[in-house]
Amino acid sequence: MHGLFVTGTDTEVGKTHVTCAIARGLSAQGIRVGLYKPVCSGATTDPSGQMVWDDLQRLQAALPAPVELDRICPQRFAAPLAPPVAAQAEGKAIDEDLLRTGVAAWDDAADVVLVEGVGGLLCPLTGTGTIADLAVDLGFPLLIVSPQRLGTINHTLLTVEVARHRGLSAAGIVMNRLSPEIDASAASNAAEISRLAGVPVLGEFPFRPAVGLPEDGDNVKIDWWKVITETDVRSATRDSPY
């Protein structure tokens, strides 16, 4: 199975926004796409009293056909906290095996699966493990989402450093504008990150309002299939169950 693990320099930097855009772009090419978020925390309640996870609704909507929520995210918690803390608040624990095996639900249904992480690479995922540990076990190349703002160079380089330390292969970096305003650093951030990190900056996603995101980066011209398959070839020596 081809795959891409979408991580970020932090929480709320646009991982879901970018993942949805990639899913739509690949689907438009006739490529079967699977979406997997191993765990999600932070729900709201709809008028009927049902818990709703905004990120998961957007992921569901990015697929060309309806898919049950459990297939996208089998572990969901209400509190807007790190997953192990959110699970503990409900008297539960993260199922470590399911974090890794849940992606297999897409084995016969997808040509490529996009895995969206939680927070950044060192976000706690269990009592002892992090998102980076899961990324290593799944073996998919990383796509790093970096906010287009002052300070992003440091945060992006830290993420790349963690990835390299764990032996993770990075397919590239995308910059994401989080507000309509743009500061002076935006003119040089991408070039500096690419130069210092040794990882290509593939493109920049324009600002979209947080609600709806009707076009989810459709005007960003990146050949995602090429990015995924070429990175897979470069990292083919990595041991992975997929």
CSV table of C-alpha atoms in Angstrom, one decimal:
chain,number,residue,atom,x,y,z
A,1,MET,CA,0.0,0.0,0.0
A,2,HIS,CA,1.3,3.5,-0.9
A,3,GLY,CA,0.9,6.0,1.9
A,4,LEU,CA,1.7,9.5,3.2
A,5,PHE,CA,1.8,10.5,6.9
A,6,VAL,CA,0.7,14.1,7.3
A,7,THR,CA,2.2,15.7,10.3
A,8,GLY,CA,2.6,19.3,11.4
A,9,THR,CA,4.9,21.6,13.3
A,10,ASP,CA,2.2,22.1,15.9
A,11,THR,CA,-1.5,21.7,16.4
A,12,GLU,CA,-3.9,23.9,14.4
A,13,VAL,CA,-1.5,24.4,11.5
A,14,GLY,CA,-3.8,23.0,8.8
A,15,LYS,CA,-3.1,19.2,8.7
A,16,THR,CA,-6.7,18.4,8.0
A,17,HIS,CA,-7.0,21.2,5.4
A,18,VAL,CA,-4.0,19.8,3.5
A,19,THR,CA,-5.0,16.2,3.9
A,20,CYS,CA,-8.4,16.9,2.4
A,21,ALA,CA,-6.9,18.8,-0.5
A,22,ILE,CA,-4.6,15.9,-1.3
A,23,ALA,CA,-7.5,13.4,-1.1
A,24,ARG,CA,-9.6,15.4,-3.5
A,25,GLY,CA,-6.7,15.9,-5.9
A,26,LEU,CA,-5.9,12.2,-6.0
A,27,SER,CA,-9.5,11.1,-6.3
A,28,ALA,CA,-9.9,13.5,-9.2
A,29,GLN,CA,-7.2,11.4,-11.0
A,30,GLY,CA,-9.1,8.2,-10.4
A,31,ILE,CA,-6.8,7.1,-7.6
A,32,ARG,CA,-8.6,5.3,-4.8
A,33,VAL,CA,-7.9,7.2,-1.5
A,34,GLY,CA,-8.1,6.0,2.1
A,35,LEU,CA,-8.1,8.4,5.0
A,36,TYR,CA,-6.9,7.4,8.4
A,37,LYS,CA,-6.7,9.4,11.6
A,38,PRO,CA,-5.5,6.9,14.3
A,39,VAL,CA,-7.1,8.9,17.1
A,40,CYS,CA,-9.0,12.1,17.5
A,41,SER,CA,-9.9,14.2,20.6
A,42,GLY,CA,-11.9,17.3,21.0
A,43,ALA,CA,-15.6,17.1,20.1
A,44,THR,CA,-18.5,19.4,20.0
A,45,THR,CA,-22.2,18.5,20.4
A,46,ASP,CA,-24.7,19.0,17.5
A,47,PRO,CA,-28.3,20.0,18.1
A,48,SER,CA,-29.4,16.4,18.4
A,49,GLY,CA,-26.9,15.8,21.2
A,50,GLN,CA,-24.5,13.7,19.2
A,51,MET,CA,-20.7,14.3,19.5
A,52,VAL,CA,-19.1,15.7,16.4
A,53,TRP,CA,-15.4,16.0,15.5
A,54,ASP,CA,-14.9,18.8,13.0
A,55,ASP,CA,-11.7,17.3,11.5
A,56,LEU,CA,-13.4,13.9,10.9
A,57,GLN,CA,-16.4,15.5,9.2
A,58,ARG,CA,-14.1,17.3,6.8
A,59,LEU,CA,-12.2,14.1,6.1
A,60,GLN,CA,-15.4,12.2,5.4
A,61,ALA,CA,-16.5,15.0,3.1
A,62,ALA,CA,-13.2,14.9,1.1
A,63,LEU,CA,-13.9,11.3,-0.1
A,64,PRO,CA,-15.9,10.8,-3.2
A,65,ALA,CA,-18.3,8.2,-1.6
A,66,PRO,CA,-19.6,7.9,2.0
A,67,VAL,CA,-17.4,6.0,4.5
A,68,GLU,CA,-18.2,5.0,8.0
A,69,LEU,CA,-16.5,7.1,10.7
A,70,ASP,CA,-14.9,4.1,12.4
A,71,ARG,CA,-12.9,3.3,9.2
A,72,ILE,CA,-11.4,6.8,9.2
A,73,CYS,CA,-10.9,7.1,13.0
A,74,PRO,CA,-11.6,4.1,15.2
A,75,GLN,CA,-10.6,5.9,18.5
A,76,ARG,CA,-12.4,9.1,19.3
A,77,PHE,CA,-12.6,11.1,22.6
A,78,ALA,CA,-14.5,14.1,23.7
A,79,ALA,CA,-12.0,16.3,25.6
A,80,PRO,CA,-9.8,18.7,23.6
A,81,LEU,CA,-6.6,17.3,25.2
A,82,ALA,CA,-3.7,15.1,24.2
A,83,PRO,CA,-5.2,11.7,23.3
A,84,PRO,CA,-4.0,9.7,26.3
A,85,VAL,CA,-5.3,12.4,28.7
A,86,ALA,CA,-8.6,12.7,26.8
A,87,ALA,CA,-9.0,8.9,27.0
A,88,GLN,CA,-8.2,8.9,30.7
A,89,ALA,CA,-10.9,11.5,31.3
A,90,GLU,CA,-13.4,9.0,30.0
A,91,GLY,CA,-12.0,6.1,32.1
A,92,LYS,CA,-10.4,4.6,29.0
A,93,ALA,CA,-7.0,3.9,27.5
A,94,ILE,CA,-5.6,4.2,24.0
A,95,ASP,CA,-5.6,0.9,22.2
A,96,GLU,CA,-2.0,0.8,21.0
A,97,ASP,CA,-2.5,-2.2,18.7
A,98,LEU,CA,-5.5,-0.5,17.0
A,99,LEU,CA,-3.4,2.6,16.4
A,100,ARG,CA,-1.3,0.5,14.0
A,101,THR,CA,-3.7,-2.1,12.7
A,102,GLY,CA,-6.6,0.3,12.1
A,103,VAL,CA,-5.1,1.4,8.8
A,104,ALA,CA,-5.5,-2.1,7.4
A,105,ALA,CA,-9.2,-1.4,7.0
A,106,TRP,CA,-8.2,0.3,3.8
A,107,ASP,CA,-6.1,-2.6,2.5
A,108,ASP,CA,-8.5,-3.7,-0.3
A,109,ALA,CA,-10.2,-0.4,-0.9
A,110,ALA,CA,-7.4,2.2,-1.5
A,111,ASP,CA,-4.4,2.7,-3.7
A,112,VAL,CA,-3.0,5.2,-1.3
A,113,VAL,CA,-3.8,5.9,2.3
A,114,LEU,CA,-3.3,9.4,3.9
A,115,VAL,CA,-2.7,9.2,7.6
A,116,GLU,CA,-3.3,12.4,9.5
A,117,GLY,CA,-1.4,12.7,12.8
A,118,VAL,CA,-2.3,14.6,15.9
A,119,GLY,CA,-0.4,17.7,16.8
A,120,GLY,CA,3.3,17.4,16.0
A,121,LEU,CA,5.7,14.5,15.9
A,122,LEU,CA,6.3,14.5,19.7
A,123,CYS,CA,2.7,14.8,20.6
A,124,PRO,CA,1.9,12.1,23.2
A,125,LEU,CA,-0.1,9.3,21.7
A,126,THR,CA,-0.1,6.8,24.6
A,127,GLY,CA,1.4,6.8,28.1
A,128,THR,CA,4.8,6.3,26.6
A,129,GLY,CA,4.6,6.7,22.8
A,130,THR,CA,4.4,9.6,20.5
A,131,ILE,CA,3.2,10.3,17.0
A,132,ALA,CA,6.7,9.8,15.8
A,133,ASP,CA,6.7,6.3,17.1
A,134,LEU,CA,3.6,5.5,15.2
A,135,ALA,CA,5.0,7.1,12.0
A,136,VAL,CA,8.0,4.8,12.3
A,137,ASP,CA,5.9,1.7,12.7
A,138,LEU,CA,3.6,2.5,9.8
A,139,GLY,CA,6.7,3.3,7.6
A,140,PHE,CA,5.0,5.9,5.3
A,141,PRO,CA,6.9,9.0,4.2
A,142,LEU,CA,6.1,12.3,6.0
A,143,LEU,CA,4.5,15.4,4.7
A,144,ILE,CA,5.2,18.3,7.1
A,145,VAL,CA,2.6,21.1,7.3
A,146,SER,CA,4.2,24.3,8.3
A,147,PRO,CA,2.3,27.6,9.0
A,148,GLN,CA,3.3,30.5,6.9
A,149,ARG,CA,4.3,33.0,9.7
A,150,LEU,CA,7.2,34.4,11.7
A,151,GLY,CA,8.8,31.6,13.7
A,152,THR,CA,8.0,28.8,11.3
A,153,ILE,CA,11.6,28.2,10.3
A,154,ASN,CA,12.6,27.1,13.8
A,155,HIS,CA,9.5,24.9,14.3
A,156,THR,CA,9.9,23.3,10.9
A,157,LEU,CA,13.6,22.6,11.4
A,158,LEU,CA,12.9,21.1,14.8
A,159,THR,CA,10.3,18.8,13.2
A,160,VAL,CA,12.7,17.8,10.4
A,161,GLU,CA,15.4,17.1,13.1
A,162,VAL,CA,13.1,14.8,15.0
A,163,ALA,CA,12.1,13.0,11.8
A,164,ARG,CA,15.7,12.4,10.9
A,165,HIS,CA,16.6,11.2,14.4
A,166,ARG,CA,13.8,8.6,14.1
A,167,GLY,CA,14.9,7.6,10.6
A,168,LEU,CA,11.7,8.9,9.0
A,169,SER,CA,11.8,9.9,5.3
A,170,ALA,CA,10.2,13.3,4.5
A,171,ALA,CA,8.4,13.6,1.1
A,172,GLY,CA,8.4,17.3,1.5
A,173,ILE,CA,7.0,20.4,3.3
A,174,VAL,CA,4.0,22.5,2.5
A,175,MET,CA,3.5,26.0,3.9
A,176,ASN,CA,-0.1,26.9,5.0
A,177,ARG,CA,-1.4,30.5,5.4
A,178,LEU,CA,-3.4,30.6,8.6
A,179,SER,CA,-4.7,34.2,8.2
A,180,PRO,CA,-5.5,36.7,5.4
A,181,GLU,CA,-2.7,38.9,6.7
A,182,ILE,CA,0.9,38.1,5.7
A,183,ASP,CA,4.0,39.2,7.5
A,184,ALA,CA,7.4,40.1,6.1
A,185,SER,CA,8.8,36.6,6.8
A,186,ALA,CA,6.5,35.0,4.2
A,187,ALA,CA,8.8,36.2,1.3
A,188,SER,CA,11.7,34.2,2.5
A,189,ASN,CA,10.4,31.4,4.8
A,190,ALA,CA,10.0,28.7,2.1
A,191,ALA,CA,13.5,29.3,0.6
A,192,GLU,CA,15.2,29.3,4.0
A,193,ILE,CA,13.4,26.2,5.2
A,194,SER,CA,14.3,24.3,2.0
A,195,ARG,CA,17.9,25.4,2.2
A,196,LEU,CA,18.4,24.7,5.9
A,197,ALA,CA,16.3,21.5,6.1
A,198,GLY,CA,17.4,19.8,2.9
A,199,VAL,CA,13.7,18.9,2.3
A,200,PRO,CA,11.8,20.4,-0.6
A,201,VAL,CA,9.0,22.9,0.1
A,202,LEU,CA,6.4,21.7,-2.4
A,203,GLY,CA,4.1,24.6,-2.3
A,204,GLU,CA,2.0,27.1,-0.3
A,205,PHE,CA,-1.6,26.7,0.5
A,206,PRO,CA,-3.6,30.0,0.5
A,207,PHE,CA,-5.7,31.1,3.4
A,208,ARG,CA,-9.2,29.6,3.7
A,209,PRO,CA,-11.8,30.5,6.3
A,210,ALA,CA,-11.8,27.8,9.1
A,211,VAL,CA,-15.5,27.0,8.5
A,212,GLY,CA,-16.4,25.0,5.4
A,213,LEU,CA,-13.1,25.2,3.4
A,214,PRO,CA,-15.2,24.6,0.3
A,215,GLU,CA,-12.2,24.5,-2.1
A,216,ASP,CA,-9.6,23.0,0.3
A,217,GLY,CA,-6.6,24.1,-1.6
A,218,ASP,CA,-7.8,23.0,-5.0
A,219,ASN,CA,-5.6,25.6,-6.7
A,220,VAL,CA,-2.4,24.2,-5.3
A,221,LYS,CA,-0.8,22.5,-8.2
A,222,ILE,CA,1.3,19.6,-6.8
A,223,ASP,CA,1.5,16.1,-8.3
A,224,TRP,CA,0.8,14.3,-5.1
A,225,TRP,CA,0.9,10.8,-6.7
A,226,LYS,CA,4.4,11.5,-8.0
A,227,VAL,CA,5.4,12.9,-4.6
A,228,ILE,CA,4.1,9.8,-2.8
A,229,THR,CA,5.4,7.1,-5.2
A,230,GLU,CA,8.9,8.7,-5.7
A,231,THR,CA,9.4,9.0,-1.9
A,232,ASP,CA,8.2,5.4,-1.5
A,233,VAL,CA,11.0,4.3,-3.9
A,234,ARG,CA,13.6,6.3,-2.0
A,235,SER,CA,12.5,4.7,1.4
A,236,ALA,CA,11.9,1.2,0.1
A,237,THR,CA,14.6,-0.3,2.3
A,238,ARG,CA,12.6,0.6,5.5
A,239,ASP,CA,11.0,-2.3,7.3
A,240,SER,CA,7.2,-1.8,7.3
A,241,PRO,CA,4.1,-4.0,7.5
A,242,TYR,CA,2.8,-2.1,4.5
